């Protein structure tokens, strides 16, 4: 099977398709959390467009071949939002979508955090915050040593930047001039403990990454028309001699009005009537 490598112009049909896949991921997130009776709606909703853009417009993948050696790698630092990622992996044919119907049930591989030893398409078992960029740095170095063309993408939560290991990895990646490494910060301004800069300030964020030796970019994390050309250009820039970071400004709980404004939805569950209202709002029919 040939590689399904994104190419061609960034046109309105592709943008529309990615936006539809982001909505699909949100709707499936609600369904999966309904099975589990607890989960991270808001954290998944803030990065739905980022995930959809990567998987349908940027990353080099082969349908039905999650272990293809030259595939682009993806590490989900904020692994607690995995319920938003699983439906996209199923859509790529990496496993039977019916397996998600038993999400979090005893014996099922799919839990609140992703397990690379059990789930095809998961490149790193994440959720212990702070580890993903270190692992991604290693994968990027491994790709260079093996002469493989893949790009390693690491999606980090902004609260995850409170972890010192992130900045150790940032130093190492810049030192080794890993041009095939791209970090994306989901800058939704909230963590379990409260507003990010109220817990521990991380601004000026772009200047920090730049001081660590990274190429820096900022974008609206919900605007596919802006996300797509930026991430695609970074993936296709084979001459870059340093890692790149994209600070994607997002809204936690994007798509559900009260989740966007109420901090407590980091972790929760919707009762039947609330779930119906949430689905209606996501579909734009409420």
mmCIF file of C-alpha atoms in Angstrom:
data_model
loop_
_atom_site.group_PDB
_atom_site.id
_atom_site.type_symbol
_atom_site.label_atom_id
_atom_site.label_comp_id
_atom_site.label_asym_id
_atom_site.label_seq_id
_atom_site.Cartn_x
_atom_site.Cartn_y
_atom_site.Cartn_z
ATOM 1 C CA UNK A 1 0.000 0.000 0.000
ATOM 2 C CA UNK A 2 1.313 3.465 -0.821
ATOM 3 C CA UNK A 3 1.709 6.119 1.845
ATOM 4 C CA UNK A 4 -1.168 8.497 2.267
ATOM 5 C CA UNK A 5 0.902 11.667 2.418
ATOM 6 C CA UNK A 6 -0.972 14.988 2.533
ATOM 7 C CA UNK A 7 -0.291 16.999 -0.581
ATOM 8 C CA UNK A 8 -1.914 19.544 -2.817
ATOM 9 C CA UNK A 9 -3.509 22.863 -2.000
ATOM 10 C CA UNK A 10 -5.246 23.750 1.227
ATOM 11 C CA UNK A 11 -8.729 24.093 -0.238
ATOM 12 C CA UNK A 12 -12.150 24.712 1.251
ATOM 13 C CA UNK A 13 -13.232 21.074 0.844
ATOM 14 C CA UNK A 14 -10.287 19.794 2.873
ATOM 15 C CA UNK A 15 -10.897 22.393 5.578
ATOM 16 C CA UNK A 16 -14.566 21.417 5.685
ATOM 17 C CA UNK A 17 -13.647 17.738 5.973
ATOM 18 C CA UNK A 18 -11.264 18.395 8.864
ATOM 19 C CA UNK A 19 -13.892 20.478 10.659
ATOM 20 C CA UNK A 20 -16.366 17.628 10.223
ATOM 21 C CA UNK A 21 -13.862 15.159 11.677
ATOM 22 C CA UNK A 22 -13.328 17.468 14.665
ATOM 23 C CA UNK A 23 -17.091 17.481 15.265
ATOM 24 C CA UNK A 24 -17.131 13.694 14.892
ATOM 25 C CA UNK A 25 -14.400 13.446 17.533
ATOM 26 C CA UNK A 26 -16.394 15.627 19.936
ATOM 27 C CA UNK A 27 -19.590 13.641 19.425
ATOM 28 C CA UNK A 28 -17.749 10.374 19.955
ATOM 29 C CA UNK A 29 -16.117 11.785 23.081
ATOM 30 C CA UNK A 30 -19.567 12.353 24.555
ATOM 31 C CA UNK A 31 -20.603 8.815 23.605
ATOM 32 C CA UNK A 32 -17.527 7.179 25.106
ATOM 33 C CA UNK A 33 -17.716 9.135 28.335
ATOM 34 C CA UNK A 34 -21.368 8.141 28.576
ATOM 35 C CA UNK A 35 -20.186 4.513 28.627
ATOM 36 C CA UNK A 36 -17.499 5.184 31.236
ATOM 37 C CA UNK A 37 -19.669 7.514 33.355
ATOM 38 C CA UNK A 38 -16.696 9.856 33.831
ATOM 39 C CA UNK A 39 -14.189 11.525 31.568
ATOM 40 C CA UNK A 40 -12.443 14.613 30.265
ATOM 41 C CA UNK A 41 -14.815 16.390 27.896
ATOM 42 C CA UNK A 42 -13.303 19.852 28.114
ATOM 43 C CA UNK A 43 -9.669 18.792 27.618
ATOM 44 C CA UNK A 44 -10.570 16.815 24.504
ATOM 45 C CA UNK A 45 -12.790 19.534 23.053
ATOM 46 C CA UNK A 46 -10.015 22.136 23.251
ATOM 47 C CA UNK A 47 -7.748 20.112 20.951
ATOM 48 C CA UNK A 48 -10.287 18.494 18.583
ATOM 49 C CA UNK A 49 -9.330 20.698 15.619
ATOM 50 C CA UNK A 50 -5.629 20.146 16.295
ATOM 51 C CA UNK A 51 -6.057 16.359 16.278
ATOM 52 C CA UNK A 52 -8.274 16.379 13.189
ATOM 53 C CA UNK A 53 -5.871 18.654 11.318
ATOM 54 C CA UNK A 54 -2.910 16.418 12.102
ATOM 55 C CA UNK A 55 -4.652 13.162 11.195
ATOM 56 C CA UNK A 56 -6.499 14.318 8.071
ATOM 57 C CA UNK A 57 -4.307 17.056 6.664
ATOM 58 C CA UNK A 58 -0.730 16.787 7.898
ATOM 59 C CA UNK A 59 0.599 13.440 9.112
ATOM 60 C CA UNK A 60 2.037 10.750 6.846
ATOM 61 C CA UNK A 61 0.020 7.600 7.567
ATOM 62 C CA UNK A 62 -1.137 4.415 5.866
ATOM 63 C CA UNK A 63 -4.723 3.374 6.318
ATOM 64 C CA UNK A 64 -4.948 0.135 8.282
ATOM 65 C CA UNK A 65 -1.181 0.063 8.965
ATOM 66 C CA UNK A 66 -0.537 1.591 12.392
ATOM 67 C CA UNK A 67 2.969 0.086 12.549
ATOM 68 C CA UNK A 68 4.229 1.346 9.183
ATOM 69 C CA UNK A 69 7.888 2.209 10.013
ATOM 70 C CA UNK A 70 7.925 5.507 8.118
ATOM 71 C CA UNK A 71 4.680 6.869 9.547
ATOM 72 C CA UNK A 72 4.749 10.185 11.334
ATOM 73 C CA UNK A 73 4.723 9.761 15.102
ATOM 74 C CA UNK A 74 2.213 11.371 17.447
ATOM 75 C CA UNK A 75 2.595 11.621 21.221
ATOM 76 C CA UNK A 76 -0.344 12.893 23.258
ATOM 77 C CA UNK A 77 1.138 14.487 26.369
ATOM 78 C CA UNK A 78 -2.310 15.269 27.783
ATOM 79 C CA UNK A 79 -3.270 11.621 27.524
ATOM 80 C CA UNK A 80 -6.306 12.044 29.769
ATOM 81 C CA UNK A 81 -8.090 13.397 26.659
ATOM 82 C CA UNK A 82 -7.591 10.137 24.740
ATOM 83 C CA UNK A 83 -11.344 9.611 24.257
ATOM 84 C CA UNK A 84 -11.153 12.349 21.607
ATOM 85 C CA UNK A 85 -8.267 10.620 19.810
ATOM 86 C CA UNK A 86 -9.529 7.012 19.764
ATOM 87 C CA UNK A 87 -12.361 7.631 17.249
ATOM 88 C CA UNK A 88 -9.889 9.107 14.758
ATOM 89 C CA UNK A 89 -7.606 6.072 15.026
ATOM 90 C CA UNK A 90 -10.590 3.800 14.420
ATOM 91 C CA UNK A 91 -11.531 5.920 11.419
ATOM 92 C CA UNK A 92 -8.045 5.277 10.026
ATOM 93 C CA UNK A 93 -8.704 1.540 10.239
ATOM 94 C CA UNK A 94 -6.116 0.926 12.940
ATOM 95 C CA UNK A 95 -8.637 -1.204 14.856
ATOM 96 C CA UNK A 96 -12.301 -2.177 14.658
ATOM 97 C CA UNK A 97 -14.439 0.780 15.733
ATOM 98 C CA UNK A 98 -16.757 -1.663 17.515
ATOM 99 C CA UNK A 99 -14.067 -2.110 20.171
ATOM 100 C CA UNK A 100 -14.904 1.376 21.418
ATOM 101 C CA UNK A 101 -18.408 0.224 22.320
ATOM 102 C CA UNK A 102 -16.870 -1.415 25.409
ATOM 103 C CA UNK A 103 -14.750 1.611 26.317
ATOM 104 C CA UNK A 104 -13.305 1.264 29.864
ATOM 105 C CA UNK A 105 -15.111 -2.070 30.441
ATOM 106 C CA UNK A 106 -13.170 -4.867 32.137
ATOM 107 C CA UNK A 107 -10.769 -6.457 29.654
ATOM 108 C CA UNK A 108 -11.135 -3.701 27.035
ATOM 109 C CA UNK A 109 -7.903 -2.075 25.860
ATOM 110 C CA UNK A 110 -9.362 1.419 25.756
ATOM 111 C CA UNK A 111 -9.146 3.403 28.964
ATOM 112 C CA UNK A 112 -9.017 6.993 30.109
ATOM 113 C CA UNK A 113 -5.315 7.097 29.160
ATOM 114 C CA UNK A 114 -3.806 5.485 26.036
ATOM 115 C CA UNK A 115 -1.757 2.285 26.248
ATOM 116 C CA UNK A 116 0.768 1.778 23.445
ATOM 117 C CA UNK A 117 1.105 -1.926 24.282
ATOM 118 C CA UNK A 118 -2.591 -2.620 23.644
ATOM 119 C CA UNK A 119 -3.934 -0.011 21.207
ATOM 120 C CA UNK A 120 -2.791 0.071 17.557
ATOM 121 C CA UNK A 121 -1.929 3.614 16.510
ATOM 122 C CA UNK A 122 -0.829 4.806 19.953
ATOM 123 C CA UNK A 123 2.877 5.661 19.792
ATOM 124 C CA UNK A 124 3.347 6.450 23.489
ATOM 125 C CA UNK A 125 1.531 5.575 26.713
ATOM 126 C CA UNK A 126 0.828 9.029 28.081
ATOM 127 C CA UNK A 127 -0.994 10.865 30.801
ATOM 128 C CA UNK A 128 1.825 11.014 33.315
ATOM 129 C CA UNK A 129 2.316 14.654 32.469
ATOM 130 C CA UNK A 130 5.706 15.880 31.346
ATOM 131 C CA UNK A 131 7.052 12.708 29.743
ATOM 132 C CA UNK A 132 5.856 13.003 26.147
ATOM 133 C CA UNK A 133 8.334 15.592 24.906
ATOM 134 C CA UNK A 134 11.233 13.548 26.269
ATOM 135 C CA UNK A 135 9.965 10.449 24.486
ATOM 136 C CA UNK A 136 9.315 12.477 21.329
ATOM 137 C CA UNK A 137 12.861 13.799 21.435
ATOM 138 C CA UNK A 138 14.102 10.217 21.547
ATOM 139 C CA UNK A 139 11.867 9.192 18.645
ATOM 140 C CA UNK A 140 13.100 12.113 16.550
ATOM 141 C CA UNK A 141 16.703 11.173 17.295
ATOM 142 C CA UNK A 142 15.924 7.559 16.425
ATOM 143 C CA UNK A 143 14.435 8.575 13.096
ATOM 144 C CA UNK A 144 17.560 10.546 12.255
ATOM 145 C CA UNK A 145 19.869 7.641 13.182
ATOM 146 C CA UNK A 146 17.809 5.202 11.107
ATOM 147 C CA UNK A 147 17.545 7.563 8.150
ATOM 148 C CA UNK A 148 13.742 7.537 8.253
ATOM 149 C CA UNK A 149 11.779 10.518 6.939
ATOM 150 C CA UNK A 150 9.092 10.744 9.598
ATOM 151 C CA UNK A 151 8.191 13.818 11.653
ATOM 152 C CA UNK A 152 7.451 13.466 15.360
ATOM 153 C CA UNK A 153 4.548 15.554 16.679
ATOM 154 C CA UNK A 154 4.027 16.070 20.419
ATOM 155 C CA UNK A 155 0.819 17.680 21.710
ATOM 156 C CA UNK A 156 1.272 19.178 25.178
ATOM 157 C CA UNK A 157 -1.210 20.689 27.580
ATOM 158 C CA UNK A 158 -0.301 24.166 28.822
ATOM 159 C CA UNK A 159 -0.606 22.908 32.400
ATOM 160 C CA UNK A 160 1.906 20.227 31.438
ATOM 161 C CA UNK A 161 4.472 22.992 30.990
ATOM 162 C CA UNK A 162 4.626 23.242 34.778
ATOM 163 C CA UNK A 163 6.643 20.006 34.677
ATOM 164 C CA UNK A 164 10.398 20.525 34.721
ATOM 165 C CA UNK A 165 11.018 17.519 32.484
ATOM 166 C CA UNK A 166 9.345 19.355 29.591
ATOM 167 C CA UNK A 167 12.015 22.022 29.712
ATOM 168 C CA UNK A 168 14.834 19.505 30.045
ATOM 169 C CA UNK A 169 13.537 17.865 26.877
ATOM 170 C CA UNK A 170 13.245 21.269 25.186
ATOM 171 C CA UNK A 171 16.910 21.931 25.948
ATOM 172 C CA UNK A 172 17.960 18.513 24.649
ATOM 173 C CA UNK A 173 15.929 18.721 21.454
ATOM 174 C CA UNK A 174 17.394 22.115 20.594
ATOM 175 C CA UNK A 175 20.928 20.961 21.450
ATOM 176 C CA UNK A 176 20.591 18.016 19.062
ATOM 177 C CA UNK A 177 19.029 20.257 16.400
ATOM 178 C CA UNK A 178 16.020 18.024 15.845
ATOM 179 C CA UNK A 179 14.371 19.657 12.869
ATOM 180 C CA UNK A 180 11.901 16.773 12.506
ATOM 181 C CA UNK A 181 10.352 17.433 15.915
ATOM 182 C CA UNK A 182 7.241 19.609 16.270
ATOM 183 C CA UNK A 183 5.636 20.414 19.622
ATOM 184 C CA UNK A 184 2.127 21.855 19.859
ATOM 185 C CA UNK A 185 0.936 23.509 23.059
ATOM 186 C CA UNK A 186 -2.827 23.344 23.645
ATOM 187 C CA UNK A 187 -3.038 26.770 25.310
ATOM 188 C CA UNK A 188 -6.535 26.512 26.799
ATOM 189 C CA UNK A 189 -5.496 28.408 29.952
ATOM 190 C CA UNK A 190 -6.878 25.859 32.441
ATOM 191 C CA UNK A 191 -5.727 22.773 34.316
ATOM 192 C CA UNK A 192 -7.249 20.629 37.041
ATOM 193 C CA UNK A 193 -5.925 23.038 39.676
ATOM 194 C CA UNK A 194 -7.241 26.239 38.092
ATOM 195 C CA UNK A 195 -6.158 28.846 35.577
ATOM 196 C CA UNK A 196 -2.646 28.116 34.353
ATOM 197 C CA UNK A 197 -1.082 31.459 35.144
ATOM 198 C CA UNK A 198 -2.778 31.511 38.538
ATOM 199 C CA UNK A 199 -1.133 28.213 39.470
ATOM 200 C CA UNK A 200 2.308 28.981 38.028
ATOM 201 C CA UNK A 201 2.774 31.616 35.340
ATOM 202 C CA UNK A 202 4.205 30.413 32.028
ATOM 203 C CA UNK A 203 4.180 33.641 30.050
ATOM 204 C CA UNK A 204 5.869 35.000 28.013
ATOM 205 C CA UNK A 205 5.543 31.571 26.449
ATOM 206 C CA UNK A 206 6.825 32.156 22.921
ATOM 207 C CA UNK A 207 9.874 33.981 24.267
ATOM 208 C CA UNK A 208 10.641 31.082 26.612
ATOM 209 C CA UNK A 209 10.615 28.506 23.821
ATOM 210 C CA UNK A 210 12.644 30.825 21.608
ATOM 211 C CA UNK A 211 15.232 31.239 24.363
ATOM 212 C CA UNK A 212 15.482 27.450 24.551
ATOM 213 C CA UNK A 213 16.454 27.383 20.867
ATOM 214 C CA UNK A 214 13.152 26.511 19.221
ATOM 215 C CA UNK A 215 11.479 28.019 16.166
ATOM 216 C CA UNK A 216 8.218 29.490 17.470
ATOM 217 C CA UNK A 217 4.736 30.006 16.022
ATOM 218 C CA UNK A 218 1.333 31.035 17.394
ATOM 219 C CA UNK A 219 -2.085 30.209 15.955
ATOM 220 C CA UNK A 220 -5.790 30.006 16.745
ATOM 221 C CA UNK A 221 -6.122 26.333 17.661
ATOM 222 C CA UNK A 222 -9.737 26.141 16.462
ATOM 223 C CA UNK A 223 -9.182 27.795 13.072
ATOM 224 C CA UNK A 224 -8.441 24.947 10.668
ATOM 225 C CA UNK A 225 -7.779 27.388 7.831
ATOM 226 C CA UNK A 226 -4.833 28.730 9.875
ATOM 227 C CA UNK A 227 -3.753 25.487 11.561
ATOM 228 C CA UNK A 228 -3.533 23.421 8.411
ATOM 229 C CA UNK A 229 -1.054 25.464 6.336
ATOM 230 C CA UNK A 230 1.123 26.148 9.375
ATOM 231 C CA UNK A 231 1.417 22.538 10.529
ATOM 232 C CA UNK A 232 1.786 21.283 6.974
ATOM 233 C CA UNK A 233 4.594 23.750 6.292
ATOM 234 C CA UNK A 234 6.437 22.622 9.424
ATOM 235 C CA UNK A 235 6.064 18.957 8.450
ATOM 236 C CA UNK A 236 7.337 19.615 4.931
ATOM 237 C CA UNK A 237 10.300 21.786 5.944
ATOM 238 C CA UNK A 238 13.031 19.164 5.679
ATOM 239 C CA UNK A 239 15.781 21.782 5.867
ATOM 240 C CA UNK A 240 14.931 23.109 9.329
ATOM 241 C CA UNK A 241 17.832 22.553 11.741
ATOM 242 C CA UNK A 242 15.981 23.090 15.025
ATOM 243 C CA UNK A 243 12.727 21.896 16.559
ATOM 244 C CA UNK A 244 9.563 23.948 16.158
ATOM 245 C CA UNK A 245 6.790 24.729 18.613
ATOM 246 C CA UNK A 246 3.267 25.952 17.875
ATOM 247 C CA UNK A 247 1.361 27.668 20.668
ATOM 248 C CA UNK A 248 -2.264 26.999 19.743
ATOM 249 C CA UNK A 249 -4.671 29.291 21.570
ATOM 250 C CA UNK A 250 -7.797 27.292 22.403
ATOM 251 C CA UNK A 251 -10.911 27.296 24.589
ATOM 252 C CA UNK A 252 -11.349 24.502 27.103
ATOM 253 C CA UNK A 253 -14.690 22.791 26.471
ATOM 254 C CA UNK A 254 -15.005 24.345 23.009
ATOM 255 C CA UNK A 255 -18.404 23.581 21.502
ATOM 256 C CA UNK A 256 -20.466 23.374 24.707
ATOM 257 C CA UNK A 257 -21.273 26.861 25.978
ATOM 258 C CA UNK A 258 -21.313 26.105 29.714
ATOM 259 C CA UNK A 259 -18.181 23.966 29.515
ATOM 260 C CA UNK A 260 -16.396 26.910 27.911
ATOM 261 C CA UNK A 261 -17.212 29.134 30.887
ATOM 262 C CA UNK A 262 -17.279 26.766 33.874
ATOM 263 C CA UNK A 263 -13.915 25.591 35.184
ATOM 264 C CA UNK A 264 -15.308 22.451 36.853
ATOM 265 C CA UNK A 265 -15.723 20.525 33.583
ATOM 266 C CA UNK A 266 -12.126 19.317 33.525
ATOM 267 C CA UNK A 267 -13.568 15.979 34.652
ATOM 268 C CA UNK A 268 -17.226 15.048 34.742
ATOM 269 C CA UNK A 269 -20.192 13.175 33.351
ATOM 270 C CA UNK A 270 -23.427 14.254 31.686
ATOM 271 C CA UNK A 271 -26.753 12.853 32.832
ATOM 272 C CA UNK A 272 -29.086 11.657 30.056
ATOM 273 C CA UNK A 273 -30.975 14.923 29.513
ATOM 274 C CA UNK A 274 -27.785 17.020 29.750
ATOM 275 C CA UNK A 275 -26.095 14.710 27.252
ATOM 276 C CA UNK A 276 -28.938 15.144 24.765
ATOM 277 C CA UNK A 277 -28.675 18.918 25.111
ATOM 278 C CA UNK A 278 -24.898 18.794 24.682
ATOM 279 C CA UNK A 279 -25.162 16.713 21.514
ATOM 280 C CA UNK A 280 -27.794 19.079 20.143
ATOM 281 C CA UNK A 281 -25.562 22.067 20.806
ATOM 282 C CA UNK A 282 -22.580 20.397 19.147
ATOM 283 C CA UNK A 283 -24.689 19.608 16.101
ATOM 284 C CA UNK A 284 -26.023 23.156 16.039
ATOM 285 C CA UNK A 285 -29.652 22.090 16.398
ATOM 286 C CA UNK A 286 -30.330 23.323 19.915
#
